[in-house]
Amino acid sequence: MPELPEVETIKKGLEKFILNKSIKKVKVSEPRIVKSPGLKEFKRQLRGKTFQKIIRKGKYLIFQVSSRKFLIIHLKLTGRLIYGQNDIKSRLNFLLSDNNYLNLNSRRLFTEVRLAADYKKFPGIAKLGFEPLSEDFSLDAFSRGIKNTKRKIKIILMDQTFIAGIGNIYAQEALFQAKIDPRREACSLNKQQVKKLHLALKKILKDAVKYRGSSVNNYTDSRGEKGSFHLRLKVYGRRGEKCFSCGTSLKRISLEGRTTCFCPKCQK
């Protein structure tokens, strides 16, 4: 599933291509991905409207259009948003005023699309926690959020109601950089470890955005091009390979149904 760096990369790309362009035609080849309103009304309310602004909240992309409506898209596992020529395999596409298309592809049909008057009231967005690259995500705020819980620290990092946008890839990478075992209870971390993890989260996410995300599975940016941060991953997907720091074989475990790779020597 695209995480914060991938969704941010898509946002930045689309800002260059679709802002101030109007929608000439809306084609939906897979109605199941449009959750609200009804399909006929969805098309009617978007046709002729202009893309004015793109907002990212966690893993959500929110497109403000000139009708004072917000197009909310969650790409889920295999969703891709690509600007360019018409893609006949897309589940939803918009013909724009420059005669290019914004194509939404979703191989496994988990992608969700909504049109709303106020995106902030949508439950999935209203419940989101801190944006980890914002000033609100201070060390104090992070410390308060984990100091009294016995939940595993990796699970806490992936809790979207606490921190928005972090998934399996970047939780693993941040914990490796901070040298913290993903199985640790969050409340067991000392002040120095909390500080290291807070810094690691911010650095990992900023670096991943810089390198346009990690192209594992199906992720591509808004022009269908791959990111390159996956070439810099230290633990994710590397079970049995040698730790870059100490040479120990990386171990893979499962935490609440999610696979996790870590170094049993470096991460304590």
C-alpha positions as MATLAB code, in Angstrom:
seq = 'MPELPEVETIKKGLEKFILNKSIKKVKVSEPRIVKSPGLKEFKRQLRGKTFQKIIRKGKYLIFQVSSRKFLIIHLKLTGRLIYGQNDIKSRLNFLLSDNNYLNLNSRRLFTEVRLAADYKKFPGIAKLGFEPLSEDFSLDAFSRGIKNTKRKIKIILMDQTFIAGIGNIYAQEALFQAKIDPRREACSLNKQQVKKLHLALKKILKDAVKYRGSSVNNYTDSRGEKGSFHLRLKVYGRRGEKCFSCGTSLKRISLEGRTTCFCPKCQK';
ca = [
       0.000    0.000    0.000;
       1.375    3.463   -0.822;
       2.406    5.218    2.392;
       2.973    8.893    3.144;
       6.078    9.355    0.931;
       4.434    7.686   -2.068;
       1.169    9.609   -1.709;
       3.067   12.868   -1.190;
       5.091   12.166   -4.342;
       1.908   11.592   -6.344;
       0.450   14.819   -4.928;
       3.497   16.869   -5.879;
       3.476   15.445   -9.372;
      -0.204   16.024  -10.009;
       0.054   19.606   -8.770;
       2.247   20.292  -11.800;
      -0.157   18.707  -14.258;
      -3.818   19.124  -13.320;
      -4.285   22.290  -11.278;
      -6.465   24.922  -13.005;
      -7.550   22.377  -15.596;
     -11.206   21.477  -15.951;
     -12.854   18.088  -16.270;
     -14.441   17.603  -19.703;
     -15.607   14.043  -19.186;
     -15.783   11.448  -16.415;
     -15.662    7.757  -17.312;
     -16.180    5.045  -14.688;
     -15.539    1.492  -15.872;
     -15.711   -0.021  -12.390;
     -18.593    1.521  -10.393;
     -17.643   -0.330   -7.194;
     -14.782    2.036   -6.427;
     -17.096    5.081   -6.280;
     -18.547    4.926   -2.775;
     -20.555    8.148   -2.782;
     -22.599    9.793   -4.133;
     -24.397    7.634   -6.726;
     -22.611    7.199  -10.030;
     -24.855    9.528  -12.046;
     -24.586   12.297   -9.466;
     -20.835   11.727   -9.115;
     -20.333   12.380  -12.818;
     -22.731   15.328  -12.911;
     -21.102   17.138  -10.008;
     -17.586   16.793  -11.452;
     -18.182   17.435  -15.125;
     -17.006   20.933  -16.091;
     -15.366   21.617  -12.739;
     -11.752   22.706  -12.256;
      -9.081   21.187  -10.047;
      -8.084   23.993   -7.666;
      -6.004   22.384   -4.954;
      -4.609   19.024   -3.830;
      -4.337   18.134   -0.155;
      -2.753   15.055    1.412;
      -3.942   13.738    4.756;
      -2.117   10.599    5.792;
      -2.593    8.210    2.872;
      -5.585   10.132    1.464;
      -5.486   12.450   -1.544;
      -8.095   15.198   -1.526;
      -8.803   17.225   -4.666;
     -10.656   20.507   -4.205;
     -12.757   21.332   -7.248;
     -14.454   24.566   -8.249;
     -17.893   23.413   -7.102;
     -16.709   23.627   -3.475;
     -16.593   19.864   -3.445;
     -13.760   17.552   -2.499;
     -12.808   14.422   -4.403;
     -11.389   12.010   -1.806;
      -9.228    9.117   -3.015;
      -7.617    6.370   -0.959;
      -5.410    4.252   -3.214;
      -5.331    1.271   -0.815;
      -3.180   -1.679   -1.943;
      -2.754   -1.343   -5.694;
      -4.223    2.021   -6.673;
      -2.311    4.309   -9.020;
      -3.077    7.819  -10.281;
      -1.371    8.579  -13.580;
      -1.568   11.684  -15.756;
      -1.128   11.307  -19.498;
      -2.789    9.466  -22.348;
      -6.051    7.594  -21.988;
      -5.538    4.224  -20.287;
      -8.287    1.860  -21.394;
      -7.541   -0.397  -18.417;
      -8.238    2.337  -15.863;
     -11.167    1.974  -13.457;
     -11.912    5.686  -13.523;
     -10.564    8.451  -15.701;
     -11.045   12.151  -16.209;
     -10.597   13.800  -19.609;
      -9.098   17.207  -18.842;
      -9.255   20.501  -20.682;
      -5.735   19.972  -22.075;
      -6.986   16.701  -23.642;
      -4.845   14.602  -21.333;
      -6.295   12.170  -18.833;
      -6.085   11.550  -15.129;
      -6.304    7.761  -14.909;
      -7.103    5.838  -11.744;
      -5.955    2.236  -11.902;
      -6.775   -0.309   -9.224;
      -5.911   -3.887  -10.034;
      -7.547   -5.384   -6.948;
     -10.437   -2.894   -6.705;
      -9.743   -1.873   -3.103;
      -9.334    1.786   -4.053;
     -12.078    4.046   -2.691;
     -13.345    7.272   -4.268;
     -15.795    9.740   -2.726;
     -17.134   13.200   -3.460;
     -17.930   15.257   -0.360;
     -18.826   18.789    0.656;
     -16.458   18.681    3.657;
     -13.602   16.199    3.634;
     -12.798   16.938    7.286;
     -16.038   15.263    8.351;
     -15.294   12.015    6.545;
     -14.662    9.468    9.363;
     -11.488    8.047    7.837;
      -9.910   11.515    7.764;
     -11.462   12.971   10.919;
      -9.849   10.197   13.000;
      -6.336   10.633   11.613;
      -3.577   11.417   14.068;
      -0.476   13.589   13.717;
       1.021   14.387   10.344;
       4.581   13.215   11.108;
       6.241   15.882    8.953;
       4.270   18.720   10.527;
       5.358   20.976   13.380;
       2.565   19.528   15.516;
       4.405   16.205   15.622;
       6.824   17.343   18.321;
       8.945   15.130   20.517;
       6.683   15.958   23.463;
       3.554   14.978   21.524;
       5.168   11.733   20.407;
       6.332   10.932   23.941;
       2.886   11.536   25.415;
       1.320    9.243   22.859;
       3.438    6.209   23.678;
       4.467    6.507   27.319;
       1.424    4.815   28.867;
       0.690    1.978   26.448;
       1.936   -1.595   26.428;
       1.181   -2.052   22.736;
       4.113   -3.076   20.586;
       5.982   -0.030   19.351;
       5.748   -1.048   15.689;
       1.966   -1.399   15.956;
       1.749    2.054   17.555;
       3.703    3.598   14.670;
       1.231    2.117   12.180;
      -1.854    3.261   14.096;
      -3.366    5.899   11.798;
      -5.284    7.474   14.684;
      -1.939    8.307   16.316;
       0.361    9.006   13.363;
      -1.065    9.369    9.865;
       0.615    7.881    6.832;
       3.113    5.410    8.270;
       2.716    1.797    7.175;
       4.709   -1.408    7.227;
       7.688   -0.182    5.208;
       8.569    2.989    7.085;
       7.726    1.660   10.540;
      10.318   -1.089   10.011;
      12.900    1.289    8.596;
      12.507    3.864   11.384;
      12.804    1.213   14.088;
      15.982   -0.129   12.478;
      17.503    3.346   12.250;
      16.645    3.971   15.917;
      17.963    0.480   16.864;
      14.697   -0.511   18.588;
      13.208   -3.999   18.557;
       9.722   -3.814   16.956;
       8.387   -6.169   19.661;
       9.160   -3.740   22.477;
       6.233   -2.391   24.482;
       5.976    1.311   23.701;
       6.021    2.301   27.376;
       9.332    0.480   27.885;
      11.326    2.927   25.756;
      13.527    5.364   27.660;
      13.744    9.067   26.826;
      16.808    8.654   24.632;
      15.196    5.870   22.616;
      12.006    7.889   22.170;
      14.063   10.823   20.913;
      16.010    8.626   18.480;
      12.817    7.092   17.121;
      11.154   10.482   16.700;
      14.151   11.750   14.729;
      14.345    8.523   12.707;
      10.699    8.770   11.663;
      11.113   12.295   10.365;
      14.386   11.541    8.572;
      13.163    8.333    6.941;
       9.987    9.989    5.662;
      11.797   13.095    4.375;
      14.394   10.967    2.604;
      11.696    8.750    1.086;
       9.886   11.806   -0.283;
      13.208   13.104   -1.667;
      13.708    9.852   -3.568;
      10.061    9.780   -4.718;
       8.952    6.821   -2.634;
       9.617    3.094   -2.603;
       8.557    1.157   -5.695;
       7.727   -2.139   -4.090;
       4.713   -3.983   -5.505;
       2.801   -1.675   -7.890;
       3.674    1.859   -6.824;
       4.537    4.449   -9.472;
       4.339    8.221   -9.428;
       1.899   10.427  -11.354;
       3.689    9.794  -14.663;
       3.943    6.031  -14.176;
       7.603    6.214  -13.142;
       9.112    4.306  -10.232;
      10.580    5.861   -7.115;
      14.027    4.863   -5.898;
      13.910    4.773   -2.105;
      13.374    1.000   -2.147;
      17.031    0.771   -3.170;
      17.893    2.303    0.223;
      15.711    0.115    2.431;
      17.724   -1.479    5.238;
      15.366   -4.153    6.567;
      12.019   -4.232    4.754;
      11.735   -7.379    2.618;
      15.277   -8.533    3.477;
      14.611  -11.633    5.598;
      17.703  -13.814    5.904;
      19.992  -11.223    4.321;
      22.859   -9.670    6.239;
      22.342   -6.569    8.373;
      24.124   -3.608    6.791;
      25.403   -2.573   10.222;
      26.637   -5.800   11.844;
      26.328   -8.630    9.321;
      23.805  -10.630   11.350;
      21.073  -12.385    9.368;
      17.866  -10.385    9.494;
      14.923  -12.087   11.147;
      11.283  -11.991   10.062;
       8.370  -12.215   12.466;
       4.654  -11.439   12.393;
       3.092   -8.737   14.554;
      -0.697   -8.529   14.457;
      -0.707  -10.181   11.057;
       1.953   -7.960    9.478;
       5.383   -9.291    8.578;
       8.313   -7.476   10.134;
      12.022   -7.735    9.418;
      14.616   -6.568   11.920;
      18.152   -7.203   13.142;
      18.118   -9.284   16.353;
      21.563   -7.952   17.273;
      21.310   -4.236   16.516;
      17.715   -3.680   17.566;
      17.159   -3.961   21.318;
];
